[in-house]
mmCIF file of C-alpha atoms and ligand atoms in Angstrom:
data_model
loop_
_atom_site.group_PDB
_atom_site.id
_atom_site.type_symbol
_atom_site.label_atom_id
_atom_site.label_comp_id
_atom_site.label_asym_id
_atom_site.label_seq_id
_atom_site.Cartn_x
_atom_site.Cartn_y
_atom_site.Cartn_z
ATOM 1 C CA UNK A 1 28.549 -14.474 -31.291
ATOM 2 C CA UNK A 2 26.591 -13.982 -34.690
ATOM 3 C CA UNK A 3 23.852 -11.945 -32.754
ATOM 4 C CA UNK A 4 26.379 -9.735 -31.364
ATOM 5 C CA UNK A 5 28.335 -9.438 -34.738
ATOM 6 C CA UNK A 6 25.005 -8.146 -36.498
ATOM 7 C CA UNK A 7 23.893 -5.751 -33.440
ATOM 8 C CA UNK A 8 28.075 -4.019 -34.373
ATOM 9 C CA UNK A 9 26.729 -3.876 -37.819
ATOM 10 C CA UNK A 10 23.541 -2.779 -37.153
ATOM 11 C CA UNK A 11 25.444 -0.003 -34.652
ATOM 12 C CA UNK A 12 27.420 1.678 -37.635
ATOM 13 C CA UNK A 13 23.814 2.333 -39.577
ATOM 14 C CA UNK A 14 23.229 6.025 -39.540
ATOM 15 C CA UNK A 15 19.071 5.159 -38.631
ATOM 16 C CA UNK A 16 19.939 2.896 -35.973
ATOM 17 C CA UNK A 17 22.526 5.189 -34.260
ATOM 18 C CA UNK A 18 20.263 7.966 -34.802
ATOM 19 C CA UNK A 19 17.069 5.715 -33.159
ATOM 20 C CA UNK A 20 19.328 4.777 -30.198
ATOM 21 C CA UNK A 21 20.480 8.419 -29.527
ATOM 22 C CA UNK A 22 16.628 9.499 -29.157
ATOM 23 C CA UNK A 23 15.791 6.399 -27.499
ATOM 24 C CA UNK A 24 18.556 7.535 -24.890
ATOM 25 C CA UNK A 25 17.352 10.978 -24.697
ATOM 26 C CA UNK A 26 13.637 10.157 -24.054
ATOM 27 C CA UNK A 27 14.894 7.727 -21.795
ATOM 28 C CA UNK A 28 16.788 10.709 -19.947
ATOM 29 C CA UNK A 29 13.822 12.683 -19.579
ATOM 30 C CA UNK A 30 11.413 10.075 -18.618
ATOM 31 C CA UNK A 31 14.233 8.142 -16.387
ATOM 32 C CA UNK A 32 16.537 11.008 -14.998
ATOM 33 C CA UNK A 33 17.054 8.715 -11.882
ATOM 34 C CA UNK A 34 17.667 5.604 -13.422
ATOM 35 C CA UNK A 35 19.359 7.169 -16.624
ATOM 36 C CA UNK A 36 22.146 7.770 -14.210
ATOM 37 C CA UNK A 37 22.905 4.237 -13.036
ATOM 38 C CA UNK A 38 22.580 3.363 -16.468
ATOM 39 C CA UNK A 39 24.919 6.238 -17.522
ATOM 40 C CA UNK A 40 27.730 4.507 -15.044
ATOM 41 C CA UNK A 41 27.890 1.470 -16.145
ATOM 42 C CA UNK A 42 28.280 1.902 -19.664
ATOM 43 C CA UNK A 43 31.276 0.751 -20.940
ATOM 44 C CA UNK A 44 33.949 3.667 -21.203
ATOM 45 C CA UNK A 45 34.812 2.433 -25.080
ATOM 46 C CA UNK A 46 30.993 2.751 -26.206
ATOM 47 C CA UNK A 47 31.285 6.100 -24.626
ATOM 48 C CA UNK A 48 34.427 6.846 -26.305
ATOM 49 C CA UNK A 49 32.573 5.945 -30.160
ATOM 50 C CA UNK A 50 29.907 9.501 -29.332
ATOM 51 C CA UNK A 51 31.292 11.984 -31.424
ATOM 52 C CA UNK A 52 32.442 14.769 -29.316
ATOM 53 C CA UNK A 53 30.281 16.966 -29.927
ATOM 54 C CA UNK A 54 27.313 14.745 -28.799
ATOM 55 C CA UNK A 55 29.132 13.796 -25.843
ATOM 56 C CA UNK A 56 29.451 17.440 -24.917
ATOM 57 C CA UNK A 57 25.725 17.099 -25.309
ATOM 58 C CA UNK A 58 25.758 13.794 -23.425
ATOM 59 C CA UNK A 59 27.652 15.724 -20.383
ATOM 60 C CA UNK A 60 24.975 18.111 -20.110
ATOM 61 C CA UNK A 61 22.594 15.976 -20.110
ATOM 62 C CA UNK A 62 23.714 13.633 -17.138
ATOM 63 C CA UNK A 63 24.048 17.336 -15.373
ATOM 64 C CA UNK A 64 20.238 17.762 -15.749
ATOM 65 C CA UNK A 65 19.648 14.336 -14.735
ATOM 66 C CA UNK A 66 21.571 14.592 -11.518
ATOM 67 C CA UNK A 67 19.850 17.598 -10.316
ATOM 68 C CA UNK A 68 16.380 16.195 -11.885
ATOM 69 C CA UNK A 69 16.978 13.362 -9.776
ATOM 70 C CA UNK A 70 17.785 14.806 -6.672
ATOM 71 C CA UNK A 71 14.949 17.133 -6.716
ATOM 72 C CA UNK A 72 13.252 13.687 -7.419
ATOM 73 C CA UNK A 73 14.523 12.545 -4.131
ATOM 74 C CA UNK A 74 13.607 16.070 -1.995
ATOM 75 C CA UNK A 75 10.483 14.672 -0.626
ATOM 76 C CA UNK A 76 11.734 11.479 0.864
ATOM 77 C CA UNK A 77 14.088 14.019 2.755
ATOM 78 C CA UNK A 78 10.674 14.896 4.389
ATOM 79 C CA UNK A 79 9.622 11.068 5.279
ATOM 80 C CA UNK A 80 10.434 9.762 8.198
ATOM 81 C CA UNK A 81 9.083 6.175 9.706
ATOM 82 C CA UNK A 82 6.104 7.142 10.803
ATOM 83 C CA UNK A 83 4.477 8.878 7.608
ATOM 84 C CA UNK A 84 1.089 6.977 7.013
ATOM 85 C CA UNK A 85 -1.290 4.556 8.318
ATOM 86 C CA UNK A 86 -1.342 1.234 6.320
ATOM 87 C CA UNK A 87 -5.366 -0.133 5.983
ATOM 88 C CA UNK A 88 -6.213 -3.399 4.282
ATOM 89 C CA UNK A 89 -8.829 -5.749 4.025
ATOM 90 C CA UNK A 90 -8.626 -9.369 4.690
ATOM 91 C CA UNK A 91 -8.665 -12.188 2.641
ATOM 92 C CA UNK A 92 -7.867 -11.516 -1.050
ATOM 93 C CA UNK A 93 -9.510 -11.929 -4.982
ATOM 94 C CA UNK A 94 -8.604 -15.390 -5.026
ATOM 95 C CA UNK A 95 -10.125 -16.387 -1.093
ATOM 96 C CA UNK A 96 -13.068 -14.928 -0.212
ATOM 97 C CA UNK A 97 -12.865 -15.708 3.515
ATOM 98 C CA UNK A 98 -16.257 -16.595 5.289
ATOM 99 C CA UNK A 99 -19.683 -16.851 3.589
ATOM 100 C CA UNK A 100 -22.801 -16.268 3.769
ATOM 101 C CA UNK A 101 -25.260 -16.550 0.271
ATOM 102 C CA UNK A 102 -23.910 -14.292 -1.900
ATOM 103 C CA UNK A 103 -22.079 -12.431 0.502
ATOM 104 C CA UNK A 104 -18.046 -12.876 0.973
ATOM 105 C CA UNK A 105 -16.101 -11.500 3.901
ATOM 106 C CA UNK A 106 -13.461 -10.802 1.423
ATOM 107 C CA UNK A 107 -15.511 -8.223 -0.353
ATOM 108 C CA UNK A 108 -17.218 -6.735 2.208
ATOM 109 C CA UNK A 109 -14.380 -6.040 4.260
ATOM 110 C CA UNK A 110 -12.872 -4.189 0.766
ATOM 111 C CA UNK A 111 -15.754 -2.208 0.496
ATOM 112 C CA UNK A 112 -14.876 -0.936 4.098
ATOM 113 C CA UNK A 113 -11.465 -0.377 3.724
ATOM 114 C CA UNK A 114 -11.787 2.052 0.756
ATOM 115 C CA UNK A 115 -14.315 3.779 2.786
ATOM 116 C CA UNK A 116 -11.817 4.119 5.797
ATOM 117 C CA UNK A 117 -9.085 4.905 3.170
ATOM 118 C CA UNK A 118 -11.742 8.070 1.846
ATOM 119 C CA UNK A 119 -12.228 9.168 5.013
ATOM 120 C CA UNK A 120 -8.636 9.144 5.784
ATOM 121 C CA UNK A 121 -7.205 10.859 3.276
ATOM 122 C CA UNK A 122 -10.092 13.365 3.092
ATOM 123 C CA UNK A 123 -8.331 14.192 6.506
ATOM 124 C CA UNK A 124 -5.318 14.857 4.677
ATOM 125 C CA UNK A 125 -3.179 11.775 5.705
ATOM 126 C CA UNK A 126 -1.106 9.629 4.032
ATOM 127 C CA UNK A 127 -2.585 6.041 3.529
ATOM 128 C CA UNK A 128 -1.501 2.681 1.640
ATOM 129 C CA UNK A 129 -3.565 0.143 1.151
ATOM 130 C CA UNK A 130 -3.826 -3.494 -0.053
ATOM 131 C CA UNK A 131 -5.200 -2.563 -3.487
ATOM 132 C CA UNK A 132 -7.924 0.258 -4.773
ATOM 133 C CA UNK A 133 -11.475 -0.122 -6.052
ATOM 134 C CA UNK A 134 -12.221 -3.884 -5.855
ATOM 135 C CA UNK A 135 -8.465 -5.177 -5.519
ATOM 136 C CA UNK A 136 -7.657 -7.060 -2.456
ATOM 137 C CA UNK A 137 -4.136 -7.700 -2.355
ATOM 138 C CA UNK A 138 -3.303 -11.363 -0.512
ATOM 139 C CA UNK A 139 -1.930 -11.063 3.703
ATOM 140 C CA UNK A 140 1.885 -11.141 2.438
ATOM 141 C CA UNK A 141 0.954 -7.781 0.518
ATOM 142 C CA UNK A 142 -0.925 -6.659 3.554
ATOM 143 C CA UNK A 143 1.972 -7.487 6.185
ATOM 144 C CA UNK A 144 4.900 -5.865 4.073
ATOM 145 C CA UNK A 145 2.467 -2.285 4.588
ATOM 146 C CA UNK A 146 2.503 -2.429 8.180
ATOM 147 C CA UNK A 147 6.551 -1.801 8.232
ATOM 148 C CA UNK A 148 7.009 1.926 8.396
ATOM 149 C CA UNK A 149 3.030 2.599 9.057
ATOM 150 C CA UNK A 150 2.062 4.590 11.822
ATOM 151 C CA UNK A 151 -0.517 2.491 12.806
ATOM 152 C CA UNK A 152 -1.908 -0.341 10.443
ATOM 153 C CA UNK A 153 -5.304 -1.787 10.465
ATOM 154 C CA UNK A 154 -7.073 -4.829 8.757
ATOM 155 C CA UNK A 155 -10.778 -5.814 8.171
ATOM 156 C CA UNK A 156 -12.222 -8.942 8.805
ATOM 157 C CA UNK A 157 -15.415 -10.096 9.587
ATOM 158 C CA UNK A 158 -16.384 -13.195 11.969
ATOM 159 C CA UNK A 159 -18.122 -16.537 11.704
ATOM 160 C CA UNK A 160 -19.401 -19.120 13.294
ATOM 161 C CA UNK A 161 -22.199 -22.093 13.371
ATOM 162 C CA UNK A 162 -24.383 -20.138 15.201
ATOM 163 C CA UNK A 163 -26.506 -17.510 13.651
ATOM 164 C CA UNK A 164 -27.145 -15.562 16.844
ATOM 165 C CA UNK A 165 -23.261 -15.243 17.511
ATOM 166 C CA UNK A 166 -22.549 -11.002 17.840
ATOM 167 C CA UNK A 167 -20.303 -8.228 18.907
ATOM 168 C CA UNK A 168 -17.356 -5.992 17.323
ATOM 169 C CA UNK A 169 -14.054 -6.878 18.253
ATOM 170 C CA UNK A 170 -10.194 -6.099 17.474
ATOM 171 C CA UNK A 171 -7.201 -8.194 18.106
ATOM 172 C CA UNK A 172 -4.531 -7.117 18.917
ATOM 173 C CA UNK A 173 -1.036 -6.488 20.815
ATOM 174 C CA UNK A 174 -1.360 -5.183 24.414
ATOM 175 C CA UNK A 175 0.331 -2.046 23.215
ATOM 176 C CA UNK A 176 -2.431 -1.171 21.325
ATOM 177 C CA UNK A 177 -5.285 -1.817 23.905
ATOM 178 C CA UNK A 178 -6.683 0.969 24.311
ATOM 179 C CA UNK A 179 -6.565 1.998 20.610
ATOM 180 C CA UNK A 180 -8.261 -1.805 19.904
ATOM 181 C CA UNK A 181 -10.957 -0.519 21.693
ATOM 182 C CA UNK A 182 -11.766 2.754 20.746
ATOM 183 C CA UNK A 183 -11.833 1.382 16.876
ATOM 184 C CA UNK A 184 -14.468 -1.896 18.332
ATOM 185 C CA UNK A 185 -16.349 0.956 20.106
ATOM 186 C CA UNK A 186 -16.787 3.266 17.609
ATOM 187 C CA UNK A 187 -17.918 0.693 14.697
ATOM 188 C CA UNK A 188 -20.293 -1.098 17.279
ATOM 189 C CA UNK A 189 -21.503 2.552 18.381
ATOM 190 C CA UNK A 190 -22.342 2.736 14.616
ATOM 191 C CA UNK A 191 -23.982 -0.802 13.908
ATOM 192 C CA UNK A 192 -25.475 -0.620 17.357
ATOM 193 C CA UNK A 193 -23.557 -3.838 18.136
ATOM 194 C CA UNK A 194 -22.046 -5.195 21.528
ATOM 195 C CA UNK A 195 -17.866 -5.166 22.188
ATOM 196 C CA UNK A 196 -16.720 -8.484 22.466
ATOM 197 C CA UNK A 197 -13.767 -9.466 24.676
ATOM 198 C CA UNK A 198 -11.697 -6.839 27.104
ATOM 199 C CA UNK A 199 -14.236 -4.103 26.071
ATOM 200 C CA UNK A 200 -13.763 -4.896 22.454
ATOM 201 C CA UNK A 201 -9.803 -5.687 22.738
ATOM 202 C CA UNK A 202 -8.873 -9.089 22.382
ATOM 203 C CA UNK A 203 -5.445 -10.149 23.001
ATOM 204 C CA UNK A 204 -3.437 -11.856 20.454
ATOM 205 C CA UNK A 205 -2.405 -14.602 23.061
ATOM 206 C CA UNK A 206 -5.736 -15.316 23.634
ATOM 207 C CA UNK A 207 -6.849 -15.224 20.157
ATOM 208 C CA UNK A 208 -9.411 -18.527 19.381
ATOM 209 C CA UNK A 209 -7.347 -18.312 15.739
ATOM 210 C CA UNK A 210 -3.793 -18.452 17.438
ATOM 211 C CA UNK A 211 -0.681 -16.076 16.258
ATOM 212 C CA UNK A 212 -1.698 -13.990 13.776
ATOM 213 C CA UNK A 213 0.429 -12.970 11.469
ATOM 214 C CA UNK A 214 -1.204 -9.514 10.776
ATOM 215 C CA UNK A 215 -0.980 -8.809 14.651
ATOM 216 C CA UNK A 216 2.194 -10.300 15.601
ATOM 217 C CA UNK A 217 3.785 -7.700 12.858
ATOM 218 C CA UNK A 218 2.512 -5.148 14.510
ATOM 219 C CA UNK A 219 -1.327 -4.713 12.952
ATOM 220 C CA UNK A 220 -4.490 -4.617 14.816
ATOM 221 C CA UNK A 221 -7.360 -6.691 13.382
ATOM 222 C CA UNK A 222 -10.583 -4.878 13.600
ATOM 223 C CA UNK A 223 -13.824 -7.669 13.414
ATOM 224 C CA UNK A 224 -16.931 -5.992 11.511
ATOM 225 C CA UNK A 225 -19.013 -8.109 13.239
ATOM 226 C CA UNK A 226 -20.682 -12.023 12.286
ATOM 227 C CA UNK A 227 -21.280 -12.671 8.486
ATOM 228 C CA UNK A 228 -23.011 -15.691 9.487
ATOM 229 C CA UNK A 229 -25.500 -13.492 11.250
ATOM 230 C CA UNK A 230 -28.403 -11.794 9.137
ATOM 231 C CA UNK A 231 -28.775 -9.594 11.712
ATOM 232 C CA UNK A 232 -25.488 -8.283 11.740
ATOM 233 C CA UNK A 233 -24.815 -8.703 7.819
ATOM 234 C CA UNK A 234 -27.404 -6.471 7.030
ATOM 235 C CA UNK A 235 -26.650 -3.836 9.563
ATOM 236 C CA UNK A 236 -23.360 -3.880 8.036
ATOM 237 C CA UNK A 237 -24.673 -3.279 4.431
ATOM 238 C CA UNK A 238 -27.267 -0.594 5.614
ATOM 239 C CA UNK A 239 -24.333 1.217 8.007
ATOM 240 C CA UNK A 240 -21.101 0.159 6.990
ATOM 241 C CA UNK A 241 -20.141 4.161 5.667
ATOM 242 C CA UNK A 242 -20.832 5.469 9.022
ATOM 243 C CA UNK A 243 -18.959 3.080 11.042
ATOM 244 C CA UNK A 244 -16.298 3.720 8.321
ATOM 245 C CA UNK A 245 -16.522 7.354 9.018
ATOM 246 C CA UNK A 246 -16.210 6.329 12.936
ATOM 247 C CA UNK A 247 -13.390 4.226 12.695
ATOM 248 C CA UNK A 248 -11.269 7.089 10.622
ATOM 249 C CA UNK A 249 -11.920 9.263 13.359
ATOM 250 C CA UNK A 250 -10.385 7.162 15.883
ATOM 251 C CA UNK A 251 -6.859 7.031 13.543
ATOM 252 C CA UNK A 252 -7.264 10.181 12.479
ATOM 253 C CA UNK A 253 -7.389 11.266 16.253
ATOM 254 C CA UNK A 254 -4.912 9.259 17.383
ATOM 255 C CA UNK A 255 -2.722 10.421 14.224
ATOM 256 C CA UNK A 256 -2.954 13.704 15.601
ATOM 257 C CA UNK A 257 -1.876 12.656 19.395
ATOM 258 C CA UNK A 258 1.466 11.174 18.148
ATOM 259 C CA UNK A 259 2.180 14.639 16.602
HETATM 260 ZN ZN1 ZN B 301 -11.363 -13.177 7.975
#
């Protein structure tokens, strides 16, 4: 009660009301969009204390802000479901995945997805991703992208006790078969690596790792290859921008056949 008996005091100070009034009218600028669902649920007797010729001011103002704000909105207009392609790395900053010395699948396969992301957007499509630069947002991130994507793809790369184990692979839904293995082919084209599985397509079902939740929403999961491989670890490092540049121009193709 005393708090809100000093802010009525503090309301009838010529500085504060003046403050407030440019507070409000940055806020308008800044805020058109959200001014307005402010604007409606002020209380009618605060509105009734502007002086009239303010409000007259006031009434303009909420004018500009409803036609700032729908030109605000204009470009949504244009975006329907299928709008961008959603890539993401696996893992995130706080679990690096497999390792191998120094190396992390978690950073590796970031590395890769900005490069996909470059090569994507060079192209002129829209892309979201799981974070920029060295951010790796965690698998709930990554799974909430895939909803309205066109197509959404995540890096990983495999491991396993063996050091010889090899190959390029990408799980997925049977829907997405054929696009599974056009994206294995082209990054094993580019490491010189063999396809694993159906041709480089492995079916979710039949997944050594079970339901994945990446896949199950929808998402293929494309596998660089075997950290735990030196072979294939360092033909990543030494190639991973071309295979990048590969990979893109499988989405970016297939992009352009759903148009
Ligand atoms: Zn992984």
């Amino acid at each position: 009660m005393k708090l809100i008996d000093n802010w009525k005091q503090a309301w009838k100070l010529k500085s504060v009301q003046v403050g407030a009034l440019s507070a409000f009218f940055y806020a308008l600028i800044l805020f058109s969009e959200q001014f307005l669902s402010v604007w409606e649920v002020v209380p009618q007797e605060l509105k009734n204390k502007i002086p009239e010729n303010v409000a007259e001011w006031v009434g303009m103002f909420v004018g500009v802000a409803m036609v700032l704000a729908r030109l605000k909105k204009q470009p949504e207009l244009h975006t329907g479901v299928n709008q961008f392609v959603a890539i993401t790395a696996g893992h995130s900053n706080t679990d690096p995945g497999a390792v191998n010395g120094n190396a992390k699948e978690a950073d590796l396969v970031t590395n890769f997805r900005n490069a996909v992301a470059f090569y994507l957007r060079e192209s002129g499509l829209q892309v979201k991703t799981d974070g920029t630069g060295t951010k790796n947002d965690p698998l709930s991130a990554a799974v909430k992208l895939i909803k309205g994507s066109s197509v959404a793809v995540e890096f990983h790369m495999n491991a396993a006790a063996s050091k010889q184990a090899n190959g390029i692979e990408t799980i997925a839904l049977p829907k997405d078969k054929k696009l599974a293995q056009d994206l294995s082919k082209a990054v094993a084209d580019a490491f010189g690596s063999r396809l694993r599985g159906d041709n480089g397509w492995i079916d979710q079902s039949k997944s050594a790792r079970g339901r994945l939740a990446f896949v199950s929403n929808g998402g293929l999961i494309v596998e660089l290859g075997f950290i735990s491989n030196p072979i294939e670890l360092k033909k990543f490092n030494d190639k991973y921008w071309i295979a990048a540049k590969a990979l893109a121009k499988v989405l970016i193709d297939y992009e352009k056949a759903l148009k």
